[in-house]
Coordinates of C-alpha atoms and ligand atoms in Angstrom, one line a residue:
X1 CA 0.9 -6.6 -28.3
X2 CA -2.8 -7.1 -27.5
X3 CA -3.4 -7.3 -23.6
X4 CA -6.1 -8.7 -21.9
X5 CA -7.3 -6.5 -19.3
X6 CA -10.7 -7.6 -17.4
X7 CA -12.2 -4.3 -15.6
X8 CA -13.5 -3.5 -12.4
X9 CA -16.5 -0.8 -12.2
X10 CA -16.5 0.6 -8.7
X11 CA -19.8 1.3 -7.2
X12 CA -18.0 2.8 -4.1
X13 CA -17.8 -0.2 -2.5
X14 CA -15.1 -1.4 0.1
X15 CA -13.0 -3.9 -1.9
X16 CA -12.6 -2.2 -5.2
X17 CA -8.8 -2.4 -6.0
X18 CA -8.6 -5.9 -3.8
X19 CA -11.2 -7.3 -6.5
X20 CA -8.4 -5.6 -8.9
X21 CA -6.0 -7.3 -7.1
X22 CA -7.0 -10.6 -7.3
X23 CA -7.5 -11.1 -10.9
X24 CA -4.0 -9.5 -11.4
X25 CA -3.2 -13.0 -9.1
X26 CA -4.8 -14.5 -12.0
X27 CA -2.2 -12.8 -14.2
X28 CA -4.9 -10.8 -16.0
X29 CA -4.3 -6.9 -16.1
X30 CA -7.0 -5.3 -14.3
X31 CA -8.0 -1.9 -13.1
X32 CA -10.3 -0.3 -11.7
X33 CA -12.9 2.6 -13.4
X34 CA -15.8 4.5 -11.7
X35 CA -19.6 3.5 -12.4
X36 CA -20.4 6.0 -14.8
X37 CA -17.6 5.5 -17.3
X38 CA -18.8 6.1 -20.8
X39 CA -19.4 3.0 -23.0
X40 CA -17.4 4.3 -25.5
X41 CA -14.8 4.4 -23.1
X42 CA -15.5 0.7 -21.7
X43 CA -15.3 -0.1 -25.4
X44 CA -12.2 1.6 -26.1
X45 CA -10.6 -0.5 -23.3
X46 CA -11.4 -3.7 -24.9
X47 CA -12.3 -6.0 -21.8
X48 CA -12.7 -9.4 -22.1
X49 CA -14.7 -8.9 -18.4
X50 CA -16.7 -6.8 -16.4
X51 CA -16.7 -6.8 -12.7
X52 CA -18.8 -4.8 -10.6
X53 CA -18.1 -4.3 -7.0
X54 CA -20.8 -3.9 -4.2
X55 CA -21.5 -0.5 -2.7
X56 CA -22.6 1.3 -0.1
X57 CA -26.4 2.0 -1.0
X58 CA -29.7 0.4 -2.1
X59 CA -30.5 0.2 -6.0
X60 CA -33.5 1.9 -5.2
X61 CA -32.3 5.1 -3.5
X62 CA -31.9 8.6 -4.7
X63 CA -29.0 9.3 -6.6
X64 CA -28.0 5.6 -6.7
X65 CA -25.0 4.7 -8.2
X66 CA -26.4 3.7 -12.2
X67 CA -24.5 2.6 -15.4
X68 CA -25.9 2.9 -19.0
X69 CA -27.9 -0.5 -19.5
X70 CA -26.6 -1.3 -22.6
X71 CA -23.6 -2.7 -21.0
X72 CA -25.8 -5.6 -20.5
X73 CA -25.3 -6.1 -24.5
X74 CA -22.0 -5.4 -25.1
X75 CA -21.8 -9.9 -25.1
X76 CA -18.8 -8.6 -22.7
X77 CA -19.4 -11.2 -19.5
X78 CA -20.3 -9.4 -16.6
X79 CA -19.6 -10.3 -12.9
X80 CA -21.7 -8.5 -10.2
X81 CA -20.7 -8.8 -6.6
X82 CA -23.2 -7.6 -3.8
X83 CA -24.8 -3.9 -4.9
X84 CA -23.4 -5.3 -8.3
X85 CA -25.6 -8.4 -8.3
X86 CA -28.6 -6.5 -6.9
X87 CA -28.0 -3.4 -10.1
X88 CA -27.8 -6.3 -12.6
X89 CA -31.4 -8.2 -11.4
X90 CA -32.6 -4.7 -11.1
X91 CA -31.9 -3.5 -14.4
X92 CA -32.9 -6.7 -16.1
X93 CA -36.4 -7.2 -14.7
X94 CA -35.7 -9.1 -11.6
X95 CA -37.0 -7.9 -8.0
X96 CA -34.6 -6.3 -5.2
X97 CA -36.3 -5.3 -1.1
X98 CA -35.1 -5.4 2.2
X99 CA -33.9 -8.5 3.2
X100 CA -36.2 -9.6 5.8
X101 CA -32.8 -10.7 7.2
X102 CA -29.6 -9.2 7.0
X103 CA -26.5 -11.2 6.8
X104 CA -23.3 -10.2 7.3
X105 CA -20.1 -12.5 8.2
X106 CA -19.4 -15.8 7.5
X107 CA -22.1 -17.7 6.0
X108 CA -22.9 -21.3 4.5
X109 CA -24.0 -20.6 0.9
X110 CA -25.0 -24.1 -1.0
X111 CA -24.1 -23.5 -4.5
X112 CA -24.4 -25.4 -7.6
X113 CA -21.4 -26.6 -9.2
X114 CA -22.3 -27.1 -12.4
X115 CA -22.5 -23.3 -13.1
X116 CA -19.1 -22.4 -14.7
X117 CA -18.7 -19.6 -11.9
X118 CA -18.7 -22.6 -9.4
X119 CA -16.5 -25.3 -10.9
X120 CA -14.5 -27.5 -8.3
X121 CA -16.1 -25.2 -5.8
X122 CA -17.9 -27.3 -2.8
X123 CA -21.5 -27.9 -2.5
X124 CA -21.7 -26.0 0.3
X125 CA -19.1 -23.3 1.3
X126 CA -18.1 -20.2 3.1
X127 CA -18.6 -16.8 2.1
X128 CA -18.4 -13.9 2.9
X129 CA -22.3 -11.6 3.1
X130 CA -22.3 -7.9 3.6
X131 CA -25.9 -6.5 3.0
X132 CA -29.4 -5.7 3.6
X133 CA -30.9 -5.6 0.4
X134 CA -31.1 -9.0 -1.6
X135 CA -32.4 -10.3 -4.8
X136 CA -36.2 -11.6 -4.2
X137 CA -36.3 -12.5 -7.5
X138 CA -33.7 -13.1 -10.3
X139 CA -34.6 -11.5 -14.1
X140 CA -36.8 -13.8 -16.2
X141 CA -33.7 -15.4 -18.2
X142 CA -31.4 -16.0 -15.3
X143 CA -31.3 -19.1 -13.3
X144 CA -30.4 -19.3 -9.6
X145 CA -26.9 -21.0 -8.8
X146 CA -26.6 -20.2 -4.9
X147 CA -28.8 -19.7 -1.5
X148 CA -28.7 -19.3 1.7
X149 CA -31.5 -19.7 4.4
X150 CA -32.1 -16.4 4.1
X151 CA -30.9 -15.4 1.1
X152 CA -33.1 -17.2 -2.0
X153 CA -30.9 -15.7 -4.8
X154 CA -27.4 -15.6 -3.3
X155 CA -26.2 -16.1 -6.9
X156 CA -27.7 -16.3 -10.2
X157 CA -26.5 -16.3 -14.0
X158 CA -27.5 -16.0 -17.9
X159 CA -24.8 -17.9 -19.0
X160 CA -26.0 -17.6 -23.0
X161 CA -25.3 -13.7 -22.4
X162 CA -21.8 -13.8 -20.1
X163 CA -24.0 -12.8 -17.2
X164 CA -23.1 -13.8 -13.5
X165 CA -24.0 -12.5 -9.7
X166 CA -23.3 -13.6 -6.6
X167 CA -24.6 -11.9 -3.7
X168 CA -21.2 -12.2 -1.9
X169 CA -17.7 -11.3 -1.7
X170 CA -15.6 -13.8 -3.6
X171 CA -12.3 -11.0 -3.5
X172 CA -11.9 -11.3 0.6
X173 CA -9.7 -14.0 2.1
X174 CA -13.3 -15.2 4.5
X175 CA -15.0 -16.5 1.0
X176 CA -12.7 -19.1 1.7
X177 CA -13.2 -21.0 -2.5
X178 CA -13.4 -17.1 -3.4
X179 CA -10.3 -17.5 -5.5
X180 CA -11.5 -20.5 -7.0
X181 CA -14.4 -18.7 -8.5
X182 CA -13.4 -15.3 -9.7
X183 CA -10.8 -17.4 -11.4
X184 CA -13.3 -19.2 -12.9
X185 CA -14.8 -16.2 -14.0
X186 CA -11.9 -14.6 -15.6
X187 CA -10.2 -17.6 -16.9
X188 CA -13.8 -20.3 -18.1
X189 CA -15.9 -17.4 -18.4
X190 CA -13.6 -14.4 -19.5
X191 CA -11.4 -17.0 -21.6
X192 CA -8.8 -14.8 -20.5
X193 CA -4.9 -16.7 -20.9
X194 CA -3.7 -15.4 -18.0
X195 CA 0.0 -14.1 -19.2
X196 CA 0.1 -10.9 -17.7
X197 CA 2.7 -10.1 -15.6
X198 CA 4.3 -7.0 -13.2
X199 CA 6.8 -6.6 -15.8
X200 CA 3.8 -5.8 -18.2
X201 CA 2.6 -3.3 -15.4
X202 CA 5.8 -1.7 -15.5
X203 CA 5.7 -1.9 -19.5
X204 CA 2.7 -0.3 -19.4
X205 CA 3.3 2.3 -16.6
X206 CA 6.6 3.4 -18.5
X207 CA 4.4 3.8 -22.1
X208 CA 1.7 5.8 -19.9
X209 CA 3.8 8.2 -18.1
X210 CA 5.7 9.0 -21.1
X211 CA 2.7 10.0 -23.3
X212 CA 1.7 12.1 -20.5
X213 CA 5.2 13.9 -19.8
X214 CA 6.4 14.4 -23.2
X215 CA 9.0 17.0 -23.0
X216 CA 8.3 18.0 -19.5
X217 CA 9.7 18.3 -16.3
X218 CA 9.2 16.4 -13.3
X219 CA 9.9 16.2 -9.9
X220 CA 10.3 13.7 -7.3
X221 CA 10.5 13.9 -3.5
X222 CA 12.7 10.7 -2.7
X223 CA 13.0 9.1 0.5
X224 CA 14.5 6.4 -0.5
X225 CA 11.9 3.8 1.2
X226 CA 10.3 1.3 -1.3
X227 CA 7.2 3.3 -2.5
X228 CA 9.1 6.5 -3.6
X229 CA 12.2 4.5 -4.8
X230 CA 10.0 2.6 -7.0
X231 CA 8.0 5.6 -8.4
X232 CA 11.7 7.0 -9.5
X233 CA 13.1 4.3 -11.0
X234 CA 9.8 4.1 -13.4
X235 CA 10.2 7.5 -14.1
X236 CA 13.7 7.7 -14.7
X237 CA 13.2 4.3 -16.9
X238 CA 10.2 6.7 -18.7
X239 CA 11.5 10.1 -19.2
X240 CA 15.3 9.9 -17.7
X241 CA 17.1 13.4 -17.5
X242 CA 13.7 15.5 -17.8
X243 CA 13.4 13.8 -14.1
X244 CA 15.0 15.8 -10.6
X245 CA 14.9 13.5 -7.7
X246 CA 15.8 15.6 -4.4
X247 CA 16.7 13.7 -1.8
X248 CA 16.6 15.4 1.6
X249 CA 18.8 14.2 4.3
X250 CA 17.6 15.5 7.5
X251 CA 20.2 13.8 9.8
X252 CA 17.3 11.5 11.1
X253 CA 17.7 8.2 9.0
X254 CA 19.6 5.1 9.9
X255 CA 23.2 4.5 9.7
X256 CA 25.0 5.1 6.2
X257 CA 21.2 5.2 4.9
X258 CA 21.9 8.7 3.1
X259 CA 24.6 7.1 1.4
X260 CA 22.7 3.6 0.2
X261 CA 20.4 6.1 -1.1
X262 CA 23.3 8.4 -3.1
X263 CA 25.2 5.3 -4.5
X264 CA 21.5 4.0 -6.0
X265 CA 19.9 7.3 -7.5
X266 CA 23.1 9.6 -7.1
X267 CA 25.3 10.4 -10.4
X268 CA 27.7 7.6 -9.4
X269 CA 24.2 5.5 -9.6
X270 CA 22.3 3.2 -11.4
X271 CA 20.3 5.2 -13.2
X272 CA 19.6 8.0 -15.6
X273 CA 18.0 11.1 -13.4
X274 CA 19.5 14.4 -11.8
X275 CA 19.7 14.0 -8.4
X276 CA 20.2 16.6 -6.0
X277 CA 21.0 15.7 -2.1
X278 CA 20.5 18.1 0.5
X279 CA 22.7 17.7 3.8
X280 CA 20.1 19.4 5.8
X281 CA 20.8 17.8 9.3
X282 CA 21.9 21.1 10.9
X283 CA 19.3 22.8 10.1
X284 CA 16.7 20.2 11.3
X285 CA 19.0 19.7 14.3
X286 CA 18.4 23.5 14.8
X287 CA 14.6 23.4 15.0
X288 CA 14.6 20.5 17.3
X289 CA 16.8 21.7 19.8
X290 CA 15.0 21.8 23.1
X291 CA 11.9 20.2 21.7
X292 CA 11.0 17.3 23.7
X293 CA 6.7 17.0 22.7
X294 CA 6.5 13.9 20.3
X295 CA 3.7 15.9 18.1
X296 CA 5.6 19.0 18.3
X297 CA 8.6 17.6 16.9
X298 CA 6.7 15.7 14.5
X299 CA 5.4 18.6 13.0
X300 CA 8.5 20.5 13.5
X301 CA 10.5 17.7 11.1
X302 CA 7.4 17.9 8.4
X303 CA 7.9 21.5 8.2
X304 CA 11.1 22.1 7.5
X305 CA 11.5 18.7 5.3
X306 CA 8.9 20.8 2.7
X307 CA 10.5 24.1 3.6
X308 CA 13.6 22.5 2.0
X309 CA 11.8 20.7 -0.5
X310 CA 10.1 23.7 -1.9
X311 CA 13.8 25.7 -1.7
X312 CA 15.0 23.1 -4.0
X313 CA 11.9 22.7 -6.0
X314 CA 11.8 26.8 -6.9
X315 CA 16.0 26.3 -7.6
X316 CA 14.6 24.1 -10.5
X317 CA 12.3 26.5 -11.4
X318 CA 8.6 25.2 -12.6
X319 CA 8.1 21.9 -13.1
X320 CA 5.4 20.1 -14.9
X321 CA 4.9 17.1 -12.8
X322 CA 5.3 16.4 -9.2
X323 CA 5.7 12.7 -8.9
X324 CA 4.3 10.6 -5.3
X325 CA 5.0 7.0 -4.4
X326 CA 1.0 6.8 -3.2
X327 CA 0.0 3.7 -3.1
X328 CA -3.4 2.0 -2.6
X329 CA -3.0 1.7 1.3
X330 CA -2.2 5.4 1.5
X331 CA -5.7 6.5 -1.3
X332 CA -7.7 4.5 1.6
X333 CA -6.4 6.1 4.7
X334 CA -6.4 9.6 3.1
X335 CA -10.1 9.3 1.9
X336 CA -11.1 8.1 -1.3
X337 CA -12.9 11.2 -2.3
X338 CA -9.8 13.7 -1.3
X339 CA -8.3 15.6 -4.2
X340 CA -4.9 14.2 -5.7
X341 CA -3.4 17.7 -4.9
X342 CA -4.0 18.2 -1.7
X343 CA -3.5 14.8 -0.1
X344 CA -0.9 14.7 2.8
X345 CA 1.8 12.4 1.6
X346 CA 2.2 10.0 3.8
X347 CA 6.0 9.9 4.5
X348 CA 6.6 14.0 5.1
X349 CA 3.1 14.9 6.4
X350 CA 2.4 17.4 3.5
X351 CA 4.1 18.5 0.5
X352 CA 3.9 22.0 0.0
X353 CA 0.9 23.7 -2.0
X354 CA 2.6 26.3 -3.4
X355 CA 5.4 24.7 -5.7
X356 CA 4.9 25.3 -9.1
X357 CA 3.6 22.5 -10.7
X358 CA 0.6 21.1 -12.8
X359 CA -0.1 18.0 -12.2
X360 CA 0.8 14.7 -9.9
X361 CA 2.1 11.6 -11.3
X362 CA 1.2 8.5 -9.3
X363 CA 1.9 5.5 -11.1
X364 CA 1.4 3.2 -8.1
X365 CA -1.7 4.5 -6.4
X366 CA -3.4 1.5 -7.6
X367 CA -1.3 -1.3 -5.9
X368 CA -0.5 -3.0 -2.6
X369 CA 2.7 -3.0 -0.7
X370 CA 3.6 -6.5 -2.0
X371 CA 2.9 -5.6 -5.6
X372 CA 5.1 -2.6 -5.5
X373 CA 8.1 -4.6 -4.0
X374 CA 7.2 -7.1 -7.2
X375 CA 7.3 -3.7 -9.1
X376 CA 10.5 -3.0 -7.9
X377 CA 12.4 -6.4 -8.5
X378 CA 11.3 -5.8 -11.8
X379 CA 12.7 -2.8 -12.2
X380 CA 16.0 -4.1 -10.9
X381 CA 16.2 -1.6 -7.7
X382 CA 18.3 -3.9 -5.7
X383 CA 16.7 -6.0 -3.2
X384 CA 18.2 -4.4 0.2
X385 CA 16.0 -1.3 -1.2
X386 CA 12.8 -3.3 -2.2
X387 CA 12.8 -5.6 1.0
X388 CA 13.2 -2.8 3.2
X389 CA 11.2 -2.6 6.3
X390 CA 8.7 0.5 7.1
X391 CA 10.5 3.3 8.6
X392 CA 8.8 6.4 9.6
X393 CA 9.2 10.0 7.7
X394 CA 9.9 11.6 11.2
X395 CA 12.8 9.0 11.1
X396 CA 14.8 8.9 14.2
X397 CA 13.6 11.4 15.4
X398 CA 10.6 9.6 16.9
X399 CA 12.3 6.8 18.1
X400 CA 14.8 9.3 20.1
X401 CA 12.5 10.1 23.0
X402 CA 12.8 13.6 24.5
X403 CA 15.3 16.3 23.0
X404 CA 16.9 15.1 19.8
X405 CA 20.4 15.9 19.1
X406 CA 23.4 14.7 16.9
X407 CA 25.0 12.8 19.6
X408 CA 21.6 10.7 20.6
X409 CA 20.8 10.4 16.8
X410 CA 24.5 9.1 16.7
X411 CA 23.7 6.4 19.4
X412 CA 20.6 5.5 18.5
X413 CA 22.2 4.6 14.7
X414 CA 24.8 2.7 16.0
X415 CA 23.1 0.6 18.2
X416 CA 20.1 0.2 15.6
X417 CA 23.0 -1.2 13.1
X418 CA 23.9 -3.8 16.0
X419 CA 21.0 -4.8 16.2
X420 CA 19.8 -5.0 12.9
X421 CA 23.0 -6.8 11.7
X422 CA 22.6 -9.7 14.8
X423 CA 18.9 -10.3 13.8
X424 CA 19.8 -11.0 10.0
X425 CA 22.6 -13.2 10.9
X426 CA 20.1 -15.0 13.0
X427 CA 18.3 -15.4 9.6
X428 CA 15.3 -13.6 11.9
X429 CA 14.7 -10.3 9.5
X430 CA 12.6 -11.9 7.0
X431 CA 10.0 -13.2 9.1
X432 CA 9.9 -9.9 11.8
X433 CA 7.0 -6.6 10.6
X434 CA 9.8 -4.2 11.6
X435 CA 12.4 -4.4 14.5
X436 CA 14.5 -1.2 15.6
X437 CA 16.3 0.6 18.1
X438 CA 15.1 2.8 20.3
X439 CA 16.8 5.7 22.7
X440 CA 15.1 5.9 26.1
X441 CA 15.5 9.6 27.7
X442 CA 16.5 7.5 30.8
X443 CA 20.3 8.0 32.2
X444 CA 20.9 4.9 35.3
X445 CA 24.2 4.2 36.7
X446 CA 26.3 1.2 35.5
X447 CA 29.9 -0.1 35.9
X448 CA 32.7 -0.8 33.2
X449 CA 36.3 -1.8 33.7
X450 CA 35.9 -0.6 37.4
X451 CA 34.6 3.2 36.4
X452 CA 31.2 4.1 37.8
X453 CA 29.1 4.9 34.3
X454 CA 26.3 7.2 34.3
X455 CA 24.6 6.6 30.9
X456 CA 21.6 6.2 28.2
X457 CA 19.5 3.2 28.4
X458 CA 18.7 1.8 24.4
X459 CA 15.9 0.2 24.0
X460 CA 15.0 -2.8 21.6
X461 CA 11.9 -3.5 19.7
X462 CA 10.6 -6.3 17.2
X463 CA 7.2 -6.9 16.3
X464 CA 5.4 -9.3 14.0
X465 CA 2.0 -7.7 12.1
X466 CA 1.3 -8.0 8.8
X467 CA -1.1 -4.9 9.0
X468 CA 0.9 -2.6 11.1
X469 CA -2.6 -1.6 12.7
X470 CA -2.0 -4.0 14.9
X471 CA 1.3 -6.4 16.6
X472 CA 2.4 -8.8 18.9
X473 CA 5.4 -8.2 20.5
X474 CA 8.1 -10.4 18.3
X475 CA 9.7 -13.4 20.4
X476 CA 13.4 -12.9 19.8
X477 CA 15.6 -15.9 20.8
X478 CA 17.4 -15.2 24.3
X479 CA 21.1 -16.0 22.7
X480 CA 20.5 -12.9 19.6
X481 CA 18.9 -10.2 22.4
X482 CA 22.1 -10.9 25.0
X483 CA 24.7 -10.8 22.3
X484 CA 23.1 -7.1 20.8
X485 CA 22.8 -6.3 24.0
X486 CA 26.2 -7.1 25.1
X487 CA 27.8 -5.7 22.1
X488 CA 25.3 -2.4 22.2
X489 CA 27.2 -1.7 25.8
X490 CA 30.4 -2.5 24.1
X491 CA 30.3 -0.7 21.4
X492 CA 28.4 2.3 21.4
X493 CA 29.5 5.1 23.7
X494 CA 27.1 6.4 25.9
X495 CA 24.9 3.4 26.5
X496 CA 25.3 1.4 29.5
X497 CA 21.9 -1.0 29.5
X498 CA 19.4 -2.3 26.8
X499 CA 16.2 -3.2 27.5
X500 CA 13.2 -5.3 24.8
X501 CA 10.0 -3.6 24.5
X502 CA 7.6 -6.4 25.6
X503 CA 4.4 -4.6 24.2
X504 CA 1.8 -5.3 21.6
X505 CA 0.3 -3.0 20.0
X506 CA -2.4 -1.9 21.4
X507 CA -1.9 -0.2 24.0
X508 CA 1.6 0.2 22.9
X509 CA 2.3 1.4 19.5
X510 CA 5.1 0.4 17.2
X511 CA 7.3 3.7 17.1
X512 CA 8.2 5.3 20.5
X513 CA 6.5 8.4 19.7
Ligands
LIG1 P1 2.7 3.2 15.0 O1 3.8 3.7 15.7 O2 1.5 4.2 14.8 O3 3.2 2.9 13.5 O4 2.2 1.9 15.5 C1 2.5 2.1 12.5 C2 3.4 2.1 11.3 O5 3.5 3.3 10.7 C3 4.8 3.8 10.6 N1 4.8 5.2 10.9 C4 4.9 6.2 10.0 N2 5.1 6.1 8.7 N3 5.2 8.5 8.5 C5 5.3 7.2 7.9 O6 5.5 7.2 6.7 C6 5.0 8.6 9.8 O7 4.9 9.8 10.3 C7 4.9 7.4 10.6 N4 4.7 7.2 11.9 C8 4.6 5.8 12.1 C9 5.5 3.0 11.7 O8 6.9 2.9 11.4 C10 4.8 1.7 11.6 O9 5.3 0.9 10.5

């Protein structure tokens, strides 16, 4: 089946993959290619649009980033946002300086709406301007369809050649009719259908990564959180048996989580795959004991986590593919320009260098959180799994402050289970960023059934973020904290008081450590 595909040409700007992102909300496949792809290449992927994003430098300095001209005549229509726009009237005889003014922010752009780009888009409206370059002059055939006070071409087209600018950023949420026009542009201007959908991502990703894998083997580090779960379940859907998944347990995840994990991927499972489980809470135990330095024991946990990785991996013998559950978030935070191979994986800290392997797989480097869960339903991974809230690859073992050992790992589960299960029968879990238990290294006295107690005090967090850069400290009815709280005292042993973490974040942050 033929698919429409509109693509993005990233001139290293900011917003590359949310400009992705937001014609795949126009169900329209999109992805994203550098600047200098080939035309035979942009020809070979049949687009029904061009985008191109802004970036970082003037068209006029060295080493700027350039595409063939001809592009201009593939009678492909061509969207140019920021540096985009400024490349296009460039290229095609129009005049780019120094703008004697630089906007940036939230600015009133009067536009004309009979251009295509702007239809049922206000007269005037609110974008969003990053730059200090603009276009002084717009090429000889095009027309001007926006300005600002200080911007005189804040959009311009050629509509008899597909041909469109703006000057803008229609892809962030501040261009408040944003939307409204890329969707012009890819479904008026692109004549696109708009019947794309994730299953065709996952369609597509399954066809991909098994032309790639052929016979080979592959290996997947699985932690069981959403982004790994989902990069197994599309490679056990692609090439089934010729995939390990190794599952290390290192005694730090929540209560019965080892085993949700098991009955999904394990041989009892859902799915095709070997999967091999390692029971390695001993051992991490070991390495922690006496440890009490959050760093130290962070690194301590992401240590041993690839030393038992890599036993596993060289058990196997060589593999072919290593497979990672990167997804866009983590491709920003590492640095775009890292090497594949070498970047730190977000959930263990670092996979070892030395397994012997030839290539990553990353089938969902290019999307956000959301679109992987969306990924995921698809897939059928079961919705406890996709829904999942964040949970640290240090695990427990930074929310146990001080000297981790089985018996606080033990408390902190159970009372982390209370507290979870009250918060979903409150019909709260949905709407809370992450909420979690916490054990204090404080001891106080207390009094039960007459007997003096001397115990651990647990304490309780929920915050609300959609980010998780920054939160506000979640407001959690009074009735659901006492009644964890009471049953916390009652029914773990060795906790005698629960306290709620008040704190935003900043100063605090979400995890204890
Ligand atoms: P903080 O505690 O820094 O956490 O406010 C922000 C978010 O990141 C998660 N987090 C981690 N995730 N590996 C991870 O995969 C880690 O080492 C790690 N440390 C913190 C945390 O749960 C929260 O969602």
């Amino acid at each position: 089946m033929e698919r429409e595909t509109v693509i993005v040409l990233d001139f290293g700007g900011q917003y590359n993959q949310l400009i992705a992102r937001r014609v795949r909300e126009c169900n329209v496949y999109c992805e994203v290619h550098p600047y200098n792809t080939s035309l035979e290449k942009i020809k070979q992927l049949q687009p029904k649009g061009i985008i191109f994003t802004g970036g970082p430098n003037s068209v006029y300095a060295e080493g700027a980033a350039v595409c063939e001209k001809e592009i201009f005549e593939l009678g492909i229509p061509i969207l140019g946002l920021c540096y985009g726009s400024q490349f296009m009237a460039y290229m095609l005889g129009g005049k780019v300086a120094p703008a004697p003014v630089s906007e940036y922010g939230k600015t009133e752009v009067k536009v004309d709406t009979t251009s295509a780009l702007f239809e049922n888009v206000s007269e005037t409206t609110i974008c969003w301007m990053s730059h200090t370059d603009y276009i002084e002059k717009a090429p000889e055939a095009f027309r001007v369809t926006a300005h600002t006070p200080a911007c005189p071409v804040a959009g311009m087209e050629c509509p008899e050649k597909g041909l469109y600018a703006v000057q803008f950023h229609p892809e962030v949420m501040h261009t408040v009719e944003g939307m409204t026009m890329l969707r012009n542009f890819v479904m008026n201007i692109c004549k696109c259908n708009g019947d794309w959908k994730m299953d065709s991502f996952v369609e597509t990703a399954i066809h991909a990564i098994k032309e790639k894998v052929g016979n080979g083997k592959v290996l997947c580090a699985l932690s069981g959180g959403v982004d790994s779960s989902v990069a197994a379940v599309l490679l056990a859907k692609a090439v089934g048996k010729q995939l390990t998944c190794v599952f290390v347990d290192h005694g730090l995840l929540r209560k019965n989580e080892g085993d949700e994990v098991e009955a999904v991927f394990g041989p009892e499972g859902l799915y095709e795959l070997n999967f091999i489980r390692v029971n390695a809470q001993e051992r991490f135990y070991a390495k922690l004991a006496g440890v009490t330095e959050p760093e130290q024991k962070r690194k301590i946990i992401g240590e041993e986590f690839i030393r038992v990785f890599e036993e596993e991996a060289k058990k196997i013998g060589a593999v072919d593919f290593l497979v990672q559950g990167t997804i866009y978030p983590d491709v920003i935070e590492s640095g775009l320009g890292k090497s594949a191979t070498i970047k730190s994986h977000h959930n263990v800290g670092g996979l070892p260098d030395y397994v012997d392997f030839k290539e990553i797989i990353e089938p969902l480097r290019m999307l956000f959180k959301d679109e992987v869960r969306k990924a995921g339903l698809e897939l059928g991974i079961p919705e406890h799994l996709v829904y999942r809230q964040p949970f640290p690859g240090p695990g427990l073992g930074i929310r146990i402050i001080g000297e981790v050992t089985g018996e606080k790992v033990r408390i902190v589960q159970d009372a982390d289970y209370i507290y979870r299960e009250e918060i979903a029968k409150a019909g709260l879990d949905k709407g809370l960023g992450q909420y979690f238990a916490a054990l204090t290294n404080m001891r106080s006295v207390g009094v039960m059934g007459d007997e003096r107690t001397y115990d651990y005090a647990v304490a309780l967090r929920a915050v609300c973020t959609s980010d998780f850069m920054t939160a506000d400290c979640a407001e959690i009815p009074w009735e659901v904290l006492s009644k964890a709280a009471s049953r916390i005292v009652n029914e773990v042993k060795g906790v005698n008081r629960v306290l709620y973490d008040c704190t935003s974040k900043p100063p605090g942050t979400i995890e204890f450590e």
